């Protein structure tokens, strides 16, 4: 089995490269990433450029699409996540050696979740990122019905963290480490997260063990922890043990003026109402399906954070 990574220079791609090593025949990306990864420049929204890429002669290739626009203040979600996906499907059609296709979607397709949503829950995204991923999923499902000879896997990860990532969990760790951190609200909201090493292993497990032509699953790590418990775990690892709690209503005196300034100056000032809301709502998702089929994550919750802290 050989692999093509789309967006392999990014955070999750680095974990695939570590896992697959010399089995990767092509990494398509728009830059080399923080680890200066070898790549072939191509924006997947450029259909002509993508279809012009030549593959070495291989009989059995898996294409893993990691490319996505997902940061809070970007607005090209649909162009990359939808149009780019359509172009990748054309690329697969042109290259008959590609036998398996993995698409990285997101639990954002479900919207918020207080009680835990599984793969059979209704998908009601509440932001453009989730909407664009859901639209891409629908396109892939329809395509898969007509291409059952290609094994297709759609994975919906929760918030992914780990080495090489500078996202929400990284920022949380840095704030706790700084000593200037407070829990907003009661801290009882569950935040499902996924360690990149376990997530990558789950994809490899599916490629090797799932026989269905189309398989869709959620991925997050267990046990599920609320934000207070996650903060305590990180704090214990950093030898930081005491955190104040700020009532949610008090944050409005800070976030409303910040929201206004962001609107005026078109800049991300970090502490805004959107991020406070993301911190205080539950984003709780279930990942039993993949486990019921036999997948056992290698890294425990504590070890995952230890690995991340060591890298930071």
Short mmCIF file of C-alpha atoms in Angstrom, two decimals:
data_model
loop_
_atom_site.label_atom_id
_atom_site.label_comp_id
_atom_site.label_asym_id
_atom_site.label_seq_id
_atom_site.Cartn_x
_atom_site.Cartn_y
_atom_site.Cartn_z
CA UNK A 1 0.00 0.00 0.00
CA UNK A 2 1.26 3.47 -1.00
CA UNK A 3 -0.19 6.80 0.11
CA UNK A 4 -0.91 10.26 -1.24
CA UNK A 5 -1.41 13.02 1.31
CA UNK A 6 -3.35 16.13 0.42
CA UNK A 7 -2.30 18.74 2.98
CA UNK A 8 0.37 16.53 4.51
CA UNK A 9 2.61 19.44 5.53
CA UNK A 10 0.08 20.39 8.19
CA UNK A 11 -0.35 19.24 11.75
CA UNK A 12 -2.15 15.91 11.30
CA UNK A 13 -0.15 15.21 8.15
CA UNK A 14 3.04 15.23 10.23
CA UNK A 15 1.65 12.37 12.31
CA UNK A 16 0.79 10.40 9.16
CA UNK A 17 4.32 10.97 7.83
CA UNK A 18 5.78 9.72 11.13
CA UNK A 19 3.55 6.64 10.93
CA UNK A 20 3.80 5.79 7.22
CA UNK A 21 7.35 7.00 6.49
CA UNK A 22 8.57 5.84 3.04
CA UNK A 23 5.12 4.56 2.01
CA UNK A 24 4.10 8.12 1.03
CA UNK A 25 4.64 8.71 -2.70
CA UNK A 26 3.24 12.24 -2.89
CA UNK A 27 2.40 15.10 -0.54
CA UNK A 28 0.33 17.83 -2.18
CA UNK A 29 0.26 21.11 -0.29
CA UNK A 30 0.62 24.88 -0.59
CA UNK A 31 3.65 25.12 1.71
CA UNK A 32 6.24 23.04 3.57
CA UNK A 33 4.77 23.57 7.06
CA UNK A 34 6.70 24.04 10.29
CA UNK A 35 8.74 20.88 9.76
CA UNK A 36 9.83 21.84 6.22
CA UNK A 37 8.14 18.78 4.75
CA UNK A 38 8.90 17.69 1.20
CA UNK A 39 5.87 18.57 -0.91
CA UNK A 40 4.51 19.20 -4.40
CA UNK A 41 2.98 22.65 -4.63
CA UNK A 42 -0.66 22.63 -5.66
CA UNK A 43 -3.76 24.41 -4.42
CA UNK A 44 -6.59 21.87 -4.64
CA UNK A 45 -8.99 24.63 -5.72
CA UNK A 46 -6.93 24.84 -8.94
CA UNK A 47 -8.51 21.94 -10.80
CA UNK A 48 -6.29 22.14 -13.88
CA UNK A 49 -3.11 22.12 -11.81
CA UNK A 50 -4.31 19.25 -9.62
CA UNK A 51 -5.31 17.06 -12.58
CA UNK A 52 -1.96 17.70 -14.23
CA UNK A 53 -0.05 16.01 -11.40
CA UNK A 54 1.63 12.78 -12.50
CA UNK A 55 1.73 9.69 -10.30
CA UNK A 56 4.47 7.11 -10.24
CA UNK A 57 3.31 3.68 -11.32
CA UNK A 58 1.68 2.03 -8.32
CA UNK A 59 -1.08 -0.56 -8.22
CA UNK A 60 -2.65 0.16 -4.84
CA UNK A 61 -2.77 3.75 -3.59
CA UNK A 62 -4.70 5.38 -0.75
CA UNK A 63 -5.44 9.11 -0.96
CA UNK A 64 -5.90 10.91 2.37
CA UNK A 65 -7.43 14.37 2.12
CA UNK A 66 -6.39 16.53 5.07
CA UNK A 67 -6.68 19.87 3.29
CA UNK A 68 -9.18 22.23 4.86
CA UNK A 69 -9.80 25.82 5.84
CA UNK A 70 -10.93 25.83 9.46
CA UNK A 71 -9.59 28.80 11.43
CA UNK A 72 -12.08 31.13 13.07
CA UNK A 73 -11.34 34.25 11.06
CA UNK A 74 -10.95 32.73 7.60
CA UNK A 75 -13.79 32.82 5.12
CA UNK A 76 -12.79 30.47 2.29
CA UNK A 77 -14.43 27.42 3.81
CA UNK A 78 -16.58 26.42 0.86
CA UNK A 79 -13.96 27.05 -1.82
CA UNK A 80 -11.46 24.70 -0.18
CA UNK A 81 -13.68 22.23 1.66
CA UNK A 82 -16.28 21.82 -1.12
CA UNK A 83 -14.76 22.89 -4.46
CA UNK A 84 -11.43 21.37 -3.49
CA UNK A 85 -13.13 18.07 -2.63
CA UNK A 86 -14.88 17.99 -6.00
CA UNK A 87 -11.51 18.45 -7.70
CA UNK A 88 -9.96 15.64 -5.65
CA UNK A 89 -12.75 13.28 -6.72
CA UNK A 90 -11.91 14.15 -10.33
CA UNK A 91 -8.26 13.42 -9.59
CA UNK A 92 -9.21 9.99 -8.21
CA UNK A 93 -11.32 9.29 -11.29
CA UNK A 94 -8.37 10.10 -13.53
CA UNK A 95 -5.90 7.95 -11.57
CA UNK A 96 -7.17 4.37 -11.52
CA UNK A 97 -4.41 3.25 -9.17
CA UNK A 98 -6.18 5.01 -6.27
CA UNK A 99 -8.21 2.31 -4.52
CA UNK A 100 -8.97 3.94 -1.17
CA UNK A 101 -10.01 7.46 -0.20
CA UNK A 102 -10.04 9.04 3.27
CA UNK A 103 -11.81 12.35 3.86
CA UNK A 104 -11.27 14.30 7.05
CA UNK A 105 -14.57 15.88 8.02
CA UNK A 106 -15.44 17.16 11.51
CA UNK A 107 -17.84 16.81 14.43
CA UNK A 108 -18.67 20.45 13.56
CA UNK A 109 -21.18 18.97 11.10
CA UNK A 110 -23.38 18.10 14.12
CA UNK A 111 -23.41 21.53 15.75
CA UNK A 112 -23.23 21.83 19.54
CA UNK A 113 -23.81 18.72 21.63
CA UNK A 114 -24.65 18.63 25.33
CA UNK A 115 -25.61 14.97 25.67
CA UNK A 116 -23.25 13.31 23.21
CA UNK A 117 -23.88 12.80 19.50
CA UNK A 118 -22.95 9.67 17.61
CA UNK A 119 -22.72 8.85 13.89
CA UNK A 120 -26.50 8.50 13.63
CA UNK A 121 -27.33 11.87 15.20
CA UNK A 122 -28.83 14.62 13.08
CA UNK A 123 -26.27 16.96 11.56
CA UNK A 124 -27.15 20.59 12.23
CA UNK A 125 -23.97 22.65 11.84
CA UNK A 126 -24.07 26.14 13.32
CA UNK A 127 -21.09 27.68 11.54
CA UNK A 128 -19.75 27.92 8.00
CA UNK A 129 -16.93 25.49 8.69
CA UNK A 130 -19.36 22.76 9.73
CA UNK A 131 -21.71 23.59 6.87
CA UNK A 132 -18.91 23.34 4.31
CA UNK A 133 -17.75 19.99 5.71
CA UNK A 134 -21.32 18.65 5.67
CA UNK A 135 -21.77 19.73 2.07
CA UNK A 136 -18.52 17.96 1.15
CA UNK A 137 -19.72 14.83 2.96
CA UNK A 138 -22.94 14.78 0.95
CA UNK A 139 -20.99 15.08 -2.30
CA UNK A 140 -18.70 12.19 -1.27
CA UNK A 141 -21.61 9.96 -0.22
CA UNK A 142 -23.31 10.44 -3.60
CA UNK A 143 -20.02 9.85 -5.40
CA UNK A 144 -19.33 6.73 -3.34
CA UNK A 145 -22.67 5.19 -4.36
CA UNK A 146 -21.42 5.24 -7.94
CA UNK A 147 -17.85 4.19 -7.10
CA UNK A 148 -18.22 1.23 -4.75
CA UNK A 149 -14.95 -0.21 -6.05
CA UNK A 150 -13.12 2.51 -4.09
CA UNK A 151 -13.16 2.09 -0.31
CA UNK A 152 -14.17 5.46 1.11
CA UNK A 153 -13.75 6.50 4.74
CA UNK A 154 -15.12 9.69 6.27
CA UNK A 155 -13.74 10.47 9.72
CA UNK A 156 -15.27 13.16 11.94
CA UNK A 157 -12.70 14.09 14.61
CA UNK A 158 -13.40 16.21 17.65
CA UNK A 159 -10.90 19.00 18.43
CA UNK A 160 -7.53 17.50 17.53
CA UNK A 161 -4.41 18.26 19.55
CA UNK A 162 -0.85 17.04 19.83
CA UNK A 163 2.64 17.77 18.62
CA UNK A 164 2.95 20.36 15.80
CA UNK A 165 -0.46 21.92 16.52
CA UNK A 166 -1.01 25.55 17.51
CA UNK A 167 -4.79 25.40 17.96
CA UNK A 168 -7.22 25.58 20.87
CA UNK A 169 -5.56 23.00 23.14
CA UNK A 170 -2.12 24.54 22.53
CA UNK A 171 -3.49 27.96 23.53
CA UNK A 172 -5.17 26.46 26.60
CA UNK A 173 -1.91 24.85 27.71
CA UNK A 174 0.08 28.06 27.16
CA UNK A 175 -2.42 30.08 29.20
CA UNK A 176 -2.38 27.60 32.08
CA UNK A 177 1.41 27.54 31.97
CA UNK A 178 1.54 31.35 32.12
CA UNK A 179 -0.33 31.38 35.43
CA UNK A 180 -2.87 33.89 34.07
CA UNK A 181 -5.80 31.59 33.57
CA UNK A 182 -9.36 31.36 34.86
CA UNK A 183 -12.19 28.93 34.19
CA UNK A 184 -15.16 30.77 32.72
CA UNK A 185 -18.55 29.49 33.85
CA UNK A 186 -19.00 26.39 36.03
CA UNK A 187 -16.50 24.26 34.07
CA UNK A 188 -18.87 21.30 33.83
CA UNK A 189 -19.21 21.41 30.04
CA UNK A 190 -17.67 18.36 28.36
CA UNK A 191 -15.11 19.03 25.63
CA UNK A 192 -14.41 16.04 23.40
CA UNK A 193 -10.84 16.03 22.11
CA UNK A 194 -8.73 13.73 19.96
CA UNK A 195 -4.99 13.14 20.22
CA UNK A 196 -3.47 13.15 16.73
CA UNK A 197 -1.50 9.94 17.29
CA UNK A 198 -4.66 8.01 18.19
CA UNK A 199 -6.62 9.61 15.36
CA UNK A 200 -4.05 8.58 12.75
CA UNK A 201 -3.98 5.05 14.17
CA UNK A 202 -7.78 4.87 13.90
CA UNK A 203 -7.61 5.73 10.19
CA UNK A 204 -4.96 3.06 9.53
CA UNK A 205 -7.13 0.58 11.46
CA UNK A 206 -10.10 1.36 9.20
CA UNK A 207 -8.06 1.04 6.03
CA UNK A 208 -6.82 -2.38 7.13
CA UNK A 209 -9.97 -3.81 8.72
CA UNK A 210 -13.18 -2.19 7.45
CA UNK A 211 -14.71 -4.01 4.48
CA UNK A 212 -17.57 -1.61 3.69
CA UNK A 213 -17.28 0.52 0.55
CA UNK A 214 -18.29 3.58 2.64
CA UNK A 215 -17.55 3.89 6.35
CA UNK A 216 -18.20 6.97 8.48
CA UNK A 217 -17.11 7.35 12.09
CA UNK A 218 -16.48 9.86 14.86
CA UNK A 219 -13.18 10.01 16.65
CA UNK A 220 -12.45 11.37 20.11
CA UNK A 221 -10.50 10.06 23.09
CA UNK A 222 -11.95 8.50 26.21
CA UNK A 223 -12.66 9.05 29.02
CA UNK A 224 -14.68 12.14 28.16
CA UNK A 225 -13.70 14.99 30.47
CA UNK A 226 -15.31 18.32 31.29
CA UNK A 227 -13.26 21.47 30.96
CA UNK A 228 -12.48 21.63 34.71
CA UNK A 229 -11.06 18.10 34.68
CA UNK A 230 -8.99 18.82 31.56
CA UNK A 231 -7.61 21.99 33.13
CA UNK A 232 -6.79 20.06 36.34
CA UNK A 233 -4.95 17.36 34.38
CA UNK A 234 -2.89 19.92 32.46
CA UNK A 235 -2.33 21.94 35.64
CA UNK A 236 -1.05 18.88 37.52
CA UNK A 237 1.39 18.10 34.71
CA UNK A 238 2.60 21.72 34.83
CA UNK A 239 2.57 21.92 38.63
CA UNK A 240 -0.17 24.57 38.49
CA UNK A 241 -2.96 23.70 40.89
CA UNK A 242 -5.20 26.67 41.66
CA UNK A 243 -7.58 28.33 39.21
CA UNK A 244 -10.27 30.91 39.83
CA UNK A 245 -13.69 30.71 38.21
CA UNK A 246 -15.33 33.71 36.57
CA UNK A 247 -19.12 33.81 36.13
CA UNK A 248 -20.03 33.82 32.46
CA UNK A 249 -22.11 37.02 32.63
CA UNK A 250 -19.10 39.03 33.84
CA UNK A 251 -17.13 38.26 30.67
CA UNK A 252 -19.59 40.31 28.60
CA UNK A 253 -18.10 43.50 30.05
CA UNK A 254 -14.83 42.53 28.35
CA UNK A 255 -15.93 40.68 25.21
CA UNK A 256 -18.51 43.16 23.91
CA UNK A 257 -15.97 46.04 23.63
CA UNK A 258 -13.46 43.60 22.09
CA UNK A 259 -16.04 42.46 19.53
CA UNK A 260 -16.61 46.10 18.55
CA UNK A 261 -12.88 46.76 18.20
CA UNK A 262 -12.44 43.62 16.08
CA UNK A 263 -15.24 44.74 13.79
CA UNK A 264 -13.74 48.22 13.40
CA UNK A 265 -10.10 47.19 12.89
CA UNK A 266 -10.75 43.80 11.24
CA UNK A 267 -8.31 42.10 13.59
CA UNK A 268 -8.46 39.00 15.76
CA UNK A 269 -7.93 40.12 19.36
CA UNK A 270 -8.29 36.57 20.73
CA UNK A 271 -10.49 37.26 23.79
CA UNK A 272 -13.84 37.74 22.05
CA UNK A 273 -17.40 36.55 22.65
CA UNK A 274 -17.08 33.79 20.03
CA UNK A 275 -14.10 32.19 21.78
CA UNK A 276 -15.63 32.58 25.24
CA UNK A 277 -18.77 30.86 23.94
CA UNK A 278 -16.71 28.02 22.44
CA UNK A 279 -14.97 27.55 25.79
CA UNK A 280 -18.18 27.40 27.84
CA UNK A 281 -20.53 25.27 25.70
CA UNK A 282 -20.46 21.48 25.64
CA UNK A 283 -19.02 19.84 22.54
CA UNK A 284 -19.55 16.26 23.56
CA UNK A 285 -19.44 13.52 20.94
CA UNK A 286 -19.45 9.73 21.10
CA UNK A 287 -16.83 7.52 19.49
CA UNK A 288 -18.05 4.04 20.33
CA UNK A 289 -18.52 2.74 16.78
CA UNK A 290 -14.82 2.45 15.94
CA UNK A 291 -14.10 0.90 19.36
CA UNK A 292 -16.92 -1.64 18.99
CA UNK A 293 -15.20 -2.79 15.80
CA UNK A 294 -12.00 -3.52 17.69
CA UNK A 295 -9.95 -0.32 17.66
CA UNK A 296 -7.94 0.28 20.84
CA UNK A 297 -6.16 3.65 21.15
CA UNK A 298 -2.47 3.34 21.96
CA UNK A 299 -2.12 6.57 23.94
CA UNK A 300 -4.00 7.27 27.17
CA UNK A 301 -5.52 10.66 27.86
CA UNK A 302 -2.71 11.55 30.27
CA UNK A 303 0.06 10.31 27.97
CA UNK A 304 -1.40 12.30 25.08
CA UNK A 305 -1.12 15.51 27.06
CA UNK A 306 2.34 14.55 28.33
CA UNK A 307 3.52 14.10 24.72
CA UNK A 308 2.04 17.44 23.76
CA UNK A 309 3.59 19.25 26.72
CA UNK A 310 6.98 17.71 25.98
CA UNK A 311 6.82 19.03 22.42
CA UNK A 312 5.74 22.51 23.54
#
